[in-house]
Short mmCIF file of C-alpha atoms in Angstrom, two decimals:
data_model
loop_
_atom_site.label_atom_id
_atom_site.label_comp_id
_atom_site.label_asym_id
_atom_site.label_seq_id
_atom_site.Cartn_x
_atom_site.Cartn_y
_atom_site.Cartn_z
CA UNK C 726 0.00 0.00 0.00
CA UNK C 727 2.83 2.09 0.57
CA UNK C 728 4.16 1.18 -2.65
CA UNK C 729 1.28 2.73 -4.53
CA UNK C 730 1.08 5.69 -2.75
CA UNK C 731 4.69 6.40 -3.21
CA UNK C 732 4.42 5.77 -6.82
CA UNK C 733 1.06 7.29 -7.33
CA UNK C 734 2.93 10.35 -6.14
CA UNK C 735 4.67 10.57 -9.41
CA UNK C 736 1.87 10.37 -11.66
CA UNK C 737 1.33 14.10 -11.72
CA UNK C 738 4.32 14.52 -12.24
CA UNK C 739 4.65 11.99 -15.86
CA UNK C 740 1.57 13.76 -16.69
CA UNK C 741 2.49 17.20 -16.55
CA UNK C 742 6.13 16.55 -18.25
CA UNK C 743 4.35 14.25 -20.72
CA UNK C 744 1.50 16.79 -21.69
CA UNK C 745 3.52 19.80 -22.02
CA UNK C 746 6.30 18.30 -23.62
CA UNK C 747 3.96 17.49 -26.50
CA UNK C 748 2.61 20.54 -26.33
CA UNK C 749 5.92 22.19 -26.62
CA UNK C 750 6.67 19.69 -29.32
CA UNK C 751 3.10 20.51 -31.49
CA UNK C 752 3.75 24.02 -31.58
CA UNK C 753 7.75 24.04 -32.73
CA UNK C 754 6.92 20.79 -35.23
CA UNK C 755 4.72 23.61 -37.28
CA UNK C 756 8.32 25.90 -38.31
CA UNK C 757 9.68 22.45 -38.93
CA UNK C 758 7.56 20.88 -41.11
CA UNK C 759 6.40 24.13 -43.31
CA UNK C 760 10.64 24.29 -43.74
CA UNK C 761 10.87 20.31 -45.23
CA UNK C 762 8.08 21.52 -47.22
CA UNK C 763 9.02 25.25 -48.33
CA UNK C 764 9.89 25.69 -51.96
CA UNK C 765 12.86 27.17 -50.82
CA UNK C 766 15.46 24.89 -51.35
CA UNK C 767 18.09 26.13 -48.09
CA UNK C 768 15.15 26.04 -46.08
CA UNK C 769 14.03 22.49 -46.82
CA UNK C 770 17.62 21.67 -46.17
CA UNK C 771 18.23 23.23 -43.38
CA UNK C 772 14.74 22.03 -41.49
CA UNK C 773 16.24 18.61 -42.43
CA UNK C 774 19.35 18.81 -40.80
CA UNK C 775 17.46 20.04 -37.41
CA UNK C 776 15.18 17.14 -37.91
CA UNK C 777 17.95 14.66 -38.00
CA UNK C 778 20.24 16.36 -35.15
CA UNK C 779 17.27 16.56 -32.82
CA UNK C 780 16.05 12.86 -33.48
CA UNK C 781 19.60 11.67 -33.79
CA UNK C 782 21.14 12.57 -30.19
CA UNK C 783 20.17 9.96 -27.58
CA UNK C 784 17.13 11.65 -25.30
CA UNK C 785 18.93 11.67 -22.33
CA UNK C 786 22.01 13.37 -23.56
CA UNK C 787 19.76 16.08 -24.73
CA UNK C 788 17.99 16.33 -20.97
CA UNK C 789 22.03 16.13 -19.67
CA UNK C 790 23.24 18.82 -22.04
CA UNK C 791 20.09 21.23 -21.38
CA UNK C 792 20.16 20.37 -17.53
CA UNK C 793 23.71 20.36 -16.99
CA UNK C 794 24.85 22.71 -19.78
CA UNK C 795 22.53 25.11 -20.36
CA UNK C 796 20.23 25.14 -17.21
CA UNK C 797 23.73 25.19 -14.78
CA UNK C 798 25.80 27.79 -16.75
CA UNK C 799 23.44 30.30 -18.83
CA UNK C 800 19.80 30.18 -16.98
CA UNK C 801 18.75 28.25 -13.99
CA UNK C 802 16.57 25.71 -14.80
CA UNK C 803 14.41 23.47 -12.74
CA UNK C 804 15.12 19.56 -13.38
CA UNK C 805 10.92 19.38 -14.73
CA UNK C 806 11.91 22.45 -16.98
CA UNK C 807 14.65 20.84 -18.18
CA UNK C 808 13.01 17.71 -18.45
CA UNK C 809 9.96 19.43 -20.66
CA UNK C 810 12.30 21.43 -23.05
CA UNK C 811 14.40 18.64 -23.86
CA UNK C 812 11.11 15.89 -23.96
CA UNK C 813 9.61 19.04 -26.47
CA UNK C 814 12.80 19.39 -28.53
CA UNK C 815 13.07 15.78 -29.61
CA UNK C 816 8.88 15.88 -30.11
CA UNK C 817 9.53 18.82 -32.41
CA UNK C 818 11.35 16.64 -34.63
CA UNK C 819 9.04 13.56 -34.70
CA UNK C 820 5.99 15.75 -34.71
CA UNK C 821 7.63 17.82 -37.99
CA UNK C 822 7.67 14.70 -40.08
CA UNK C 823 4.23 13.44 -38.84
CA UNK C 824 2.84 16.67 -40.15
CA UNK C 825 4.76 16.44 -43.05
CA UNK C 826 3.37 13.07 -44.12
CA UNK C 827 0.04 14.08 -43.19
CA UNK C 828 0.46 17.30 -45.58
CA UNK C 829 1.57 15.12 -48.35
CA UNK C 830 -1.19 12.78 -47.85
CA UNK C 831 -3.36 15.02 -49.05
CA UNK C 832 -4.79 14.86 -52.60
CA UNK C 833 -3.14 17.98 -54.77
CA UNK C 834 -6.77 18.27 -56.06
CA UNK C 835 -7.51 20.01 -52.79
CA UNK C 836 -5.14 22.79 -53.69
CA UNK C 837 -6.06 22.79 -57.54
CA UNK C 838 -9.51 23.10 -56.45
CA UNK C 839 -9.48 26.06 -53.76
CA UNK C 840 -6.71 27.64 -56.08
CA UNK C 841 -9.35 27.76 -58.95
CA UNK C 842 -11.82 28.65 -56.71
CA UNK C 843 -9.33 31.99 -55.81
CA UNK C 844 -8.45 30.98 -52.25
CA UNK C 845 -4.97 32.16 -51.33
CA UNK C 846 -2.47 29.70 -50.03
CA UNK C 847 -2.86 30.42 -46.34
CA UNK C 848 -6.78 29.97 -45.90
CA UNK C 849 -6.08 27.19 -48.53
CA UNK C 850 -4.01 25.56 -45.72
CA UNK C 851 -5.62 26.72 -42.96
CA UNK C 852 -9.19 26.03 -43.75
CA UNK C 853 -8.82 23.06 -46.43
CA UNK C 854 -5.50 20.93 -46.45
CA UNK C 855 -4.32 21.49 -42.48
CA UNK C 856 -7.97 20.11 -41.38
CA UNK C 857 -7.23 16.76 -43.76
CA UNK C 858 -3.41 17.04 -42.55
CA UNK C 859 -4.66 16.62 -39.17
CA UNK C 860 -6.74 13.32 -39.13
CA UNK C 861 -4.84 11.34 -41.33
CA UNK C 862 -1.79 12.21 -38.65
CA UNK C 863 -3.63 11.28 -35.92
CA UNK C 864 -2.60 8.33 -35.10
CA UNK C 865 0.64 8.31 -35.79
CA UNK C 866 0.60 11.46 -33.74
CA UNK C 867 -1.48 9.38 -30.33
CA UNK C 868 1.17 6.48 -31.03
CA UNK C 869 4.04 9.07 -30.38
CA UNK C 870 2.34 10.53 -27.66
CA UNK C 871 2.07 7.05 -25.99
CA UNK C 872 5.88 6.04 -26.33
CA UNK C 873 6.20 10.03 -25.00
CA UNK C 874 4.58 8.81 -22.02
CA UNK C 875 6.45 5.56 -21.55
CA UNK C 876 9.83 8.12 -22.47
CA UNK C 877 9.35 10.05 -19.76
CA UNK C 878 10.90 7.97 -17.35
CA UNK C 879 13.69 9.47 -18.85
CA UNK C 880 13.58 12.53 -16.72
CA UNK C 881 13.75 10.89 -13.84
CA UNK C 882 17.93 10.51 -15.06
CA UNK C 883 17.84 14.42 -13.81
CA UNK C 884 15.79 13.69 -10.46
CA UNK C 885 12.49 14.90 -11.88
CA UNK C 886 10.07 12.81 -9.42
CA UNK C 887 8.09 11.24 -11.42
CA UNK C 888 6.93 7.66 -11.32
CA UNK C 889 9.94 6.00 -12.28
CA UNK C 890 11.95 8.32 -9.91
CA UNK C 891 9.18 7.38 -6.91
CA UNK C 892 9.14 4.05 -7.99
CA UNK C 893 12.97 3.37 -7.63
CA UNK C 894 12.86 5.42 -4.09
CA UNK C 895 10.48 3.12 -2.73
CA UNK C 896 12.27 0.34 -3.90
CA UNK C 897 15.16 1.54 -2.12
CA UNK C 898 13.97 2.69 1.23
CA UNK C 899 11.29 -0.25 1.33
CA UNK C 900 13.51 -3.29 0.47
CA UNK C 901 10.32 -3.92 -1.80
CA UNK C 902 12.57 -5.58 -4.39
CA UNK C 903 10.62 -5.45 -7.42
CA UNK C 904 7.22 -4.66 -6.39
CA UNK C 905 7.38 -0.79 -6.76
CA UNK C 906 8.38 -1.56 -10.67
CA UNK C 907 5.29 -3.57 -11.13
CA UNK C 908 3.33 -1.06 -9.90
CA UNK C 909 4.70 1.34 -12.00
CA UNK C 910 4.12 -0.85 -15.14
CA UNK C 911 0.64 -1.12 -13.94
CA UNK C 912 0.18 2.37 -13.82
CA UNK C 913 1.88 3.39 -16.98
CA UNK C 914 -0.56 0.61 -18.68
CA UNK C 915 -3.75 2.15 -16.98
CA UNK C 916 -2.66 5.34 -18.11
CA UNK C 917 -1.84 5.13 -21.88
CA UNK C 918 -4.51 2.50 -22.73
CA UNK C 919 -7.59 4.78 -22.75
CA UNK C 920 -5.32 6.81 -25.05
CA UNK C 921 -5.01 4.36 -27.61
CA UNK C 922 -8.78 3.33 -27.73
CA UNK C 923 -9.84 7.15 -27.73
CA UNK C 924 -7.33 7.80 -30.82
CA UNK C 925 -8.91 4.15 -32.34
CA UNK C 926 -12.49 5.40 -31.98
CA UNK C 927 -11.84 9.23 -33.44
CA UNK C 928 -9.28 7.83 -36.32
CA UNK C 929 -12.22 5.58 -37.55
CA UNK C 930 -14.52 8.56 -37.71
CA UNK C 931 -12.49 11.12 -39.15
CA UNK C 932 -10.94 9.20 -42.09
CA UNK C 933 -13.94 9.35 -44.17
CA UNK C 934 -13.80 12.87 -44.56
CA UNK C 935 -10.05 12.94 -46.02
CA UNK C 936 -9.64 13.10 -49.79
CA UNK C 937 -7.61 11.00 -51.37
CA UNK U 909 -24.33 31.62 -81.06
CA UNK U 910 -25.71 35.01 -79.70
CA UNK U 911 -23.96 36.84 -81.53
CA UNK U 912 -24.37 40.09 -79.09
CA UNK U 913 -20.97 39.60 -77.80
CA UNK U 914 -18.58 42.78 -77.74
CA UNK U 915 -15.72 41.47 -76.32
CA UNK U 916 -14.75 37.90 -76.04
CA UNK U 917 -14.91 36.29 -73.28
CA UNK U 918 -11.49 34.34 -73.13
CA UNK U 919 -8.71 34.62 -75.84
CA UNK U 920 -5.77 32.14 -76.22
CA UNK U 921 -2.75 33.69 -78.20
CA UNK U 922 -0.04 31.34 -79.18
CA UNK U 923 -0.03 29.39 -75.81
CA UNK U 924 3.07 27.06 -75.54
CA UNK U 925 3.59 25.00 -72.63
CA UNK U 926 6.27 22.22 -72.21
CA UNK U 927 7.18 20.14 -69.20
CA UNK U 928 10.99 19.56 -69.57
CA UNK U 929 11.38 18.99 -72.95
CA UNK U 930 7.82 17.65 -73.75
CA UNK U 931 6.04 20.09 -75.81
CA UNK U 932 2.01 19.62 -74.05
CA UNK U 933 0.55 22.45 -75.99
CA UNK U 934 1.96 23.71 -79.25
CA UNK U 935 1.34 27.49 -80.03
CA UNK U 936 -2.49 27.13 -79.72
CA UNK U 937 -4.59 30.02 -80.22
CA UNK U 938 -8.52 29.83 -79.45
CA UNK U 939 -10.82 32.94 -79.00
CA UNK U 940 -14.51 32.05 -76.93
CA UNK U 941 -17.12 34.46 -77.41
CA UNK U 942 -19.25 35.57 -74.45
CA UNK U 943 -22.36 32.73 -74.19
CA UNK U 944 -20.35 30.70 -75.91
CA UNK U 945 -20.36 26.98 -75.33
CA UNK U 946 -16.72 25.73 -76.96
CA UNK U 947 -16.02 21.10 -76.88
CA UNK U 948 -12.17 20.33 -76.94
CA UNK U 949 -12.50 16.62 -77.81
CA UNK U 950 -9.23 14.52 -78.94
CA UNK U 951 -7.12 11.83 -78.05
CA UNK U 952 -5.69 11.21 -74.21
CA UNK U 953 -2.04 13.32 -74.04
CA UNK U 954 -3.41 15.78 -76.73
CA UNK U 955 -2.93 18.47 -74.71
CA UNK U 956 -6.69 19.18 -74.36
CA UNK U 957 -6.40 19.32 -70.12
CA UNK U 958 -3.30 21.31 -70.14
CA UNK U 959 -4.96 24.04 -72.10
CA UNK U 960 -7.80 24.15 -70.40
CA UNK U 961 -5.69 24.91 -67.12
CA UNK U 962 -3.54 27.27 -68.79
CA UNK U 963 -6.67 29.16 -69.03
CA UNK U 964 -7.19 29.99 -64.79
CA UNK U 965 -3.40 29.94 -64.89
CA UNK U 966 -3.40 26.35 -62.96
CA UNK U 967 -0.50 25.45 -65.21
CA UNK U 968 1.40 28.95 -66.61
CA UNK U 969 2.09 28.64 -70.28
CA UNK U 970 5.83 29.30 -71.00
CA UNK U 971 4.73 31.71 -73.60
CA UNK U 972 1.93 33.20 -75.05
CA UNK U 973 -1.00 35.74 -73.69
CA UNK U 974 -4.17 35.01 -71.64
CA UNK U 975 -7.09 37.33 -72.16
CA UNK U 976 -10.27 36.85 -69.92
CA UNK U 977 -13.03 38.97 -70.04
CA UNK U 978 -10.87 42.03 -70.81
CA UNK U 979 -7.91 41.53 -68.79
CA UNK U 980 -4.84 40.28 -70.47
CA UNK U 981 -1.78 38.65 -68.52
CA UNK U 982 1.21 37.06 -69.98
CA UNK U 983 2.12 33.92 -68.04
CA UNK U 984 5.62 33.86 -69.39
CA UNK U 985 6.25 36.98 -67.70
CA UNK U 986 5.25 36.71 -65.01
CA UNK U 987 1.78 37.24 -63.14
CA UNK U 988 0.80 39.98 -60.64
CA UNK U 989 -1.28 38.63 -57.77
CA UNK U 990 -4.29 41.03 -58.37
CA UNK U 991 -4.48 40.03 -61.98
CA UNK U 992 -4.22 36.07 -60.61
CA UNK U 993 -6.48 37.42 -58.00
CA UNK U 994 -9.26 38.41 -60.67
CA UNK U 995 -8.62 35.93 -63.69
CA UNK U 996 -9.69 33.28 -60.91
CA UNK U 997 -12.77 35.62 -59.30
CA UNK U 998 -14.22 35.34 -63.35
CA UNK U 999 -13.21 31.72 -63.85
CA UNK U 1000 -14.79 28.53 -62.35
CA UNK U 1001 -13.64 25.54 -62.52
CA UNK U 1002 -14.85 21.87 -62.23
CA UNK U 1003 -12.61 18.91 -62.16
CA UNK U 1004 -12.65 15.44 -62.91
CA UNK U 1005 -11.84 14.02 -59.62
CA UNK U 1006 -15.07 16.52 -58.33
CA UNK U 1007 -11.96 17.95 -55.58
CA UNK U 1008 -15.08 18.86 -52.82
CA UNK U 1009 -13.85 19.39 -49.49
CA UNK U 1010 -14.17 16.21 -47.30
CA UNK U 1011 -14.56 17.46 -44.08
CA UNK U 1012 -16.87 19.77 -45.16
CA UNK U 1013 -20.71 19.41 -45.35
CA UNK U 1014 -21.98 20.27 -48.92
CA UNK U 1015 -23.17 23.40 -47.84
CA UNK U 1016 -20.16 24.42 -46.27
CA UNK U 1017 -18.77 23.54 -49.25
CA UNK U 1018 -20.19 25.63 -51.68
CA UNK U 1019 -20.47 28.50 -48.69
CA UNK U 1020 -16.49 28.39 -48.06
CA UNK U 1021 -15.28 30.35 -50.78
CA UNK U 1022 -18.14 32.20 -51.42
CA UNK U 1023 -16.87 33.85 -47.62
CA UNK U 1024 -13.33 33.68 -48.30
CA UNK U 1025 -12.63 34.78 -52.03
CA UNK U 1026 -16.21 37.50 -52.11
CA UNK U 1027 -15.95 38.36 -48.34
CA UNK U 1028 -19.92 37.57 -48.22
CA UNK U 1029 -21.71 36.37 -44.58
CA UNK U 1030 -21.99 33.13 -43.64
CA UNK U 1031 -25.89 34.57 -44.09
CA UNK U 1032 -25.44 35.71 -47.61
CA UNK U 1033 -23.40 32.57 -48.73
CA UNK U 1034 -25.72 29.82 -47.14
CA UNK U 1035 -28.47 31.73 -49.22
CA UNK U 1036 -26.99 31.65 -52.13
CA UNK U 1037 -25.76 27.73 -51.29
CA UNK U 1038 -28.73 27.08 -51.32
CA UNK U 1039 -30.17 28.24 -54.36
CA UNK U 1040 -27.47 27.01 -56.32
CA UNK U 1041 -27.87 23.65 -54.72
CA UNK U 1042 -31.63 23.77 -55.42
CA UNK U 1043 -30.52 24.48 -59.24
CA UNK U 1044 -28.56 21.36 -59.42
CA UNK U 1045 -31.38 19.49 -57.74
CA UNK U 1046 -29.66 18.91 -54.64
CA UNK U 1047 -30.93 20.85 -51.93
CA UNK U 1048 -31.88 17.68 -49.57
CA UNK U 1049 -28.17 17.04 -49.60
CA UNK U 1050 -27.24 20.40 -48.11
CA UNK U 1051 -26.09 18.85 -44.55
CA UNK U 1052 -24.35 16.02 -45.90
CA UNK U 1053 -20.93 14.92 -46.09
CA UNK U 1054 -19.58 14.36 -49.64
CA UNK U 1055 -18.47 10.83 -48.79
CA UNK U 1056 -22.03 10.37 -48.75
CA UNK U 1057 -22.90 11.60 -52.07
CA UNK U 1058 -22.65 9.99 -55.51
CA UNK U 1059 -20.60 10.61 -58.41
CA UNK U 1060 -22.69 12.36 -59.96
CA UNK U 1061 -24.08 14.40 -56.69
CA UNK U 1062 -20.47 15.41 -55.74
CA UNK U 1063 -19.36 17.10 -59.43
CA UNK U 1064 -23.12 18.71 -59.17
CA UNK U 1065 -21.89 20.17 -55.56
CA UNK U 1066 -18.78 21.17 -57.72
CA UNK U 1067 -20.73 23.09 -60.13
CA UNK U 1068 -22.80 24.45 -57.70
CA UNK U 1069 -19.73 25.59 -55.74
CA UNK U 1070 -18.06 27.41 -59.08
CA UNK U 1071 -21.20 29.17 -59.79
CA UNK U 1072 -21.28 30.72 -56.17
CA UNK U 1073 -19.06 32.75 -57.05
CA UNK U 1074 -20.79 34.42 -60.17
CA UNK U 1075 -17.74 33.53 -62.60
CA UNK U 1076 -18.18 34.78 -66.55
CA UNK U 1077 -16.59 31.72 -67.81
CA UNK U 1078 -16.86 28.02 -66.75
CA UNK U 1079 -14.02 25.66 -67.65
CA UNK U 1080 -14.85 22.27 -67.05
CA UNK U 1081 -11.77 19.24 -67.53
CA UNK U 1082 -13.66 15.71 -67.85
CA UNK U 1083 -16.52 16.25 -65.93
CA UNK U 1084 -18.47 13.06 -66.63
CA UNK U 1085 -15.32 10.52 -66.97
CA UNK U 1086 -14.74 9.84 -63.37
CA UNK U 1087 -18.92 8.77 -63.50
CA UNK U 1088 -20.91 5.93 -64.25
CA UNK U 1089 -23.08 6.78 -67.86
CA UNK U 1090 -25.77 7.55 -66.03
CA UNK U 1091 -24.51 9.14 -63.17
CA UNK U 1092 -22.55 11.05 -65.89
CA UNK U 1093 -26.23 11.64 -67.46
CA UNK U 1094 -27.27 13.92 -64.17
CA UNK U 1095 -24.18 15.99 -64.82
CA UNK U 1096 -24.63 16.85 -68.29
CA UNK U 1097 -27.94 17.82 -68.11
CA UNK U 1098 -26.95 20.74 -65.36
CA UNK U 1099 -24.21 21.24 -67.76
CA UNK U 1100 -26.94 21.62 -70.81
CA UNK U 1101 -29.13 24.24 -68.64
CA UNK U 1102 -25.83 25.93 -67.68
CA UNK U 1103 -25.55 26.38 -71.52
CA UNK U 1104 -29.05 27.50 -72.14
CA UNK U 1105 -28.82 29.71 -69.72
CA UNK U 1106 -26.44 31.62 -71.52
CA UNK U 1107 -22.93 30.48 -69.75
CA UNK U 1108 -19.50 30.81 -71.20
CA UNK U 1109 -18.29 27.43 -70.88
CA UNK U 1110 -15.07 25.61 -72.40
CA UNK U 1111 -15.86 21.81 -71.78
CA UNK U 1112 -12.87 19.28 -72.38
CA UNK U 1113 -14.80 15.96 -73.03
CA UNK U 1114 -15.18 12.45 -74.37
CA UNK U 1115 -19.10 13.05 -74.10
CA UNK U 1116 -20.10 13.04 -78.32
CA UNK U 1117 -23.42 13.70 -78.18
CA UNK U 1118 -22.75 16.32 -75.27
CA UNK U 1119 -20.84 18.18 -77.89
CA UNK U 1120 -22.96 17.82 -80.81
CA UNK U 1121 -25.94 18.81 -78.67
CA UNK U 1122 -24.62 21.55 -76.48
CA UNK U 1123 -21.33 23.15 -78.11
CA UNK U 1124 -21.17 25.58 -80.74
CA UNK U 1125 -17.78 25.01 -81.59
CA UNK U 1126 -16.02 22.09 -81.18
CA UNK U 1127 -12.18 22.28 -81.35
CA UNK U 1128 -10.18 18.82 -81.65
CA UNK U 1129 -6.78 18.70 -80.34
CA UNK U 1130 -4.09 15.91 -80.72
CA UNK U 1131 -0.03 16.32 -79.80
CA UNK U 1132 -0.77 19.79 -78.32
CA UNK U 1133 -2.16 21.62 -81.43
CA UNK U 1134 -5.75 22.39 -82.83
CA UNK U 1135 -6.35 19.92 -85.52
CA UNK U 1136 -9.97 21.09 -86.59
CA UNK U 1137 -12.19 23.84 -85.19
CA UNK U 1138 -16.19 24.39 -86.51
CA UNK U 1139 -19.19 23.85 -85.93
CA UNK U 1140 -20.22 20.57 -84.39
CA UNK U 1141 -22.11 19.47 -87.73
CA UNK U 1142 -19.31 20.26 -89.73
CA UNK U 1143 -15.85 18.93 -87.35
CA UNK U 1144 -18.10 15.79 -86.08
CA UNK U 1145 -20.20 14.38 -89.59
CA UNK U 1146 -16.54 15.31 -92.26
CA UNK U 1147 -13.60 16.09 -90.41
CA UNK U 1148 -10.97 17.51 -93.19
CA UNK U 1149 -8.15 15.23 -91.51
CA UNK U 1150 -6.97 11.91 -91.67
CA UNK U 1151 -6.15 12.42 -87.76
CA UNK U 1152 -9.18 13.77 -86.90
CA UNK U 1153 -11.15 11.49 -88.71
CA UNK U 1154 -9.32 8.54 -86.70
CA UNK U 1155 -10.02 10.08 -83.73
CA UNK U 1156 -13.67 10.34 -84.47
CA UNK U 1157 -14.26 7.01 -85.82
CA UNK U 1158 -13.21 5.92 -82.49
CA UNK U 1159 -15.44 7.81 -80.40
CA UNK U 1160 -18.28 7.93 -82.73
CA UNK U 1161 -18.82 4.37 -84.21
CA UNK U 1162 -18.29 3.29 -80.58
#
């Protein structure tokens, strides 16, 4: 019983980093992906080469270097600060090619179309192709923010309490041996399996209204 | 033909348009007279789709000058967004692949651009929604989806969406090919009152007796140049060339 308190403690905790890490990571994807997709040809490049830096270096080298380098020396950051920057940096680049697949996926008609029809390219996007964009990335976009979730144990490498952080504490000051770690696996199950049946339900329901 | 019109209502001079080094279109010139209902009929890869766009500047000829209602631009050079801007305001356009919004409702649809392009209410535009969509017989299907239409329902949304926003000139590309015959059937007869109503239209079709019915010109195109031009009677019943006559034998003896 003491178990599950202690690592119910942390589940705030996973949420919050979790949440706002992917929200960080929605809103910086946007630059990202309109770069791999801009007809300028230094910019495509160049949101490439972010992409791949930011999805090649390990996650917890990039919570290390933001904690420890950037967070020590330049501006003080809290570990959970840390924790969501870096977590949001590394969803930028995931989310960025998600939303570019999701922009491709959609038929060219749907630009022909509100092009003839007059519509500039920003309400074009905005009103017509980002709405389509959207549900056919779905998924792919819930699956990410799953593994997110499982990912965030990470954080606990910069003491960020969170559940895997509680979970090893009580482990440690209990002499529970493994029990604290199957409660954890139990609550990381409880918590990203109404996710996955919520994205299942809307995906179903949303992909007959996509164009292709 | 009415033969009130002043000036016409689109004018092709020399259009050329290549993609890499295959010549589409071939130094075509083609005048339409306001009311005027013009058939470009011809092979597959004749160009006949390519010209068509070239018209509301959805592909840019390389060379050559676009003239629509009045308003000249010169693709090759270059085009100003106002003129783009305007060209498109007096040109509608309906596809083969119908291209309705899918997460749209068929009003919102044909209400969409009407707000966006015109800067009319959501009031104004669901009014005049739904009078087009009453036109095309499809006012019952205003709070649909258009995965939930047919065929032939979805290009009639498509018309009805072009028409909301008062264009001089209608350009359709295929209209009836994606379509069952008889779903096609429901399309050209909106098409034929379109016509009798008085509408500019340039219609690139397979449809035969669409043309011989409904066009007053019909133009046949193969390897991107005009190959005959008259009047249906006379380009349809004794084509003056071999080509042509090919052509015709294949979708007329069908």
């Amino acid at each position: 019983m003491e178990v599950l308190e202690a690592v119910l403690l942390g589940v705030p905790v996973t949420l919050l980093v979790t949440v706002a890490a992917l929200a960080l990571g929605a809103v910086l994807a946007v630059p990202l992906a309109a770069a791999r997709r801009s007809r300028v040809v230094p910019l495509r490049w160049l949101g490439r080469v972010v992409i791949d830096v930011v999805r090649g270096i390990p996650p917890v080298v990039w919570l290390f270097l933001i904690f420890f380098g950037l967070g020590r020396d330049l501006i003080r950051l809290e570990p959970i600060e840390a924790g969501i920057i870096g977590l949001g940096v590394i969803s930028a680049g995931y989310l960025a090619e998600i939303y570019r697949g999701g922009l491709s996926a959609v038929h060219a008609g749907q630009w022909e179309a509100a092009s003839a029809l007059g519509m500039g390219g920003t309400d074009t996007l905005v009103r017509v192709v980002a709405p389509q964009a959207f549900r056919v990335s779905l998924p792919a976009v819930t699956t990410y923010a799953i593994s997110l979730l499982k990912d965030s144990t990470i954080v606990s490498a910069i003491g960020v309490s969170e559940i895997l952080f509680r979970a090893t504490q009580s482990a440690r000051s209990t002499g529970a041996g493994l029990t604290p770690f199957f409660v954890a696996a139990a609550v990381y199950i409880l918590l990203s399996a109404p996710l996955a049946w919520l994205s299942r339900g809307l995906d179903a329901r949303l992909r007959a209204r996509v164009a292709r | 033909m009415s033969a009130v019109a002043q000036e016409p209502a689109v004018v092709l001079d020399r259009i050329h348009k290549q993609f890499g080094d295959l010549v589409v279109v071939r130094d075509v010139s083609l005048t339409v007279a306001r009311g005027e209902v013009v058939a470009i009929i011809g092979p597959s890869g004749s160009g006949k789709s390519t010209l068509l766009r070239c018209i509301n500047l959805l592909e840019r000829a390389d060379s050559g000058r676009v003239e629509v209602v009045g308003r000249a631009v010169e693709p090759g050079a270059g085009v100003a967004g106002r003129d783009l801007a305007a060209l498109r305001r007096s040109v509608g356009m309906v596809f083969q692949s119908f291209n309705l919004f899918p997460h749209m409702t068929v009003l919102r649809n044909v209400s969409l651009p009407q707000e966006r392009v015109l800067g009319r209410s959501r009031a104004e535009a669901d009014a005049r929604s739904r009078q087009l969509l009453e036109r095309v017989g499809l006012a019952a299907k205003a709070d649909t989806y258009p995965s939930r239409c047919s065929g032939g329902q979805q290009q009639r949304v498509a018309i009805a969406r072009a028409l909301a926003l008062d264009p001089e000139v209608m350009l359709f590309d295929e209209p009836t090919s994606a379509l069952d015959p008889e779903l096609g059937l429901e399309v050209l007869a909106v098409m034929r009152e379109l016509a009798a109503d008085g509408m500019t239209m340039v219609v690139v079709t397979h449809e035969i007796h669409f043309a011989a019915d409904v066009a007053d010109r019909v133009v046949v195109m193969a390897d991107g140049a005009v190959l005959e031009e008259g009047t249906p009677e006379q380009v349809l019943r004794s084509p003056s060339t071999e080509r042509a006559r090919r052509f015709l034998s294949a979708v007329v003896d069908r």
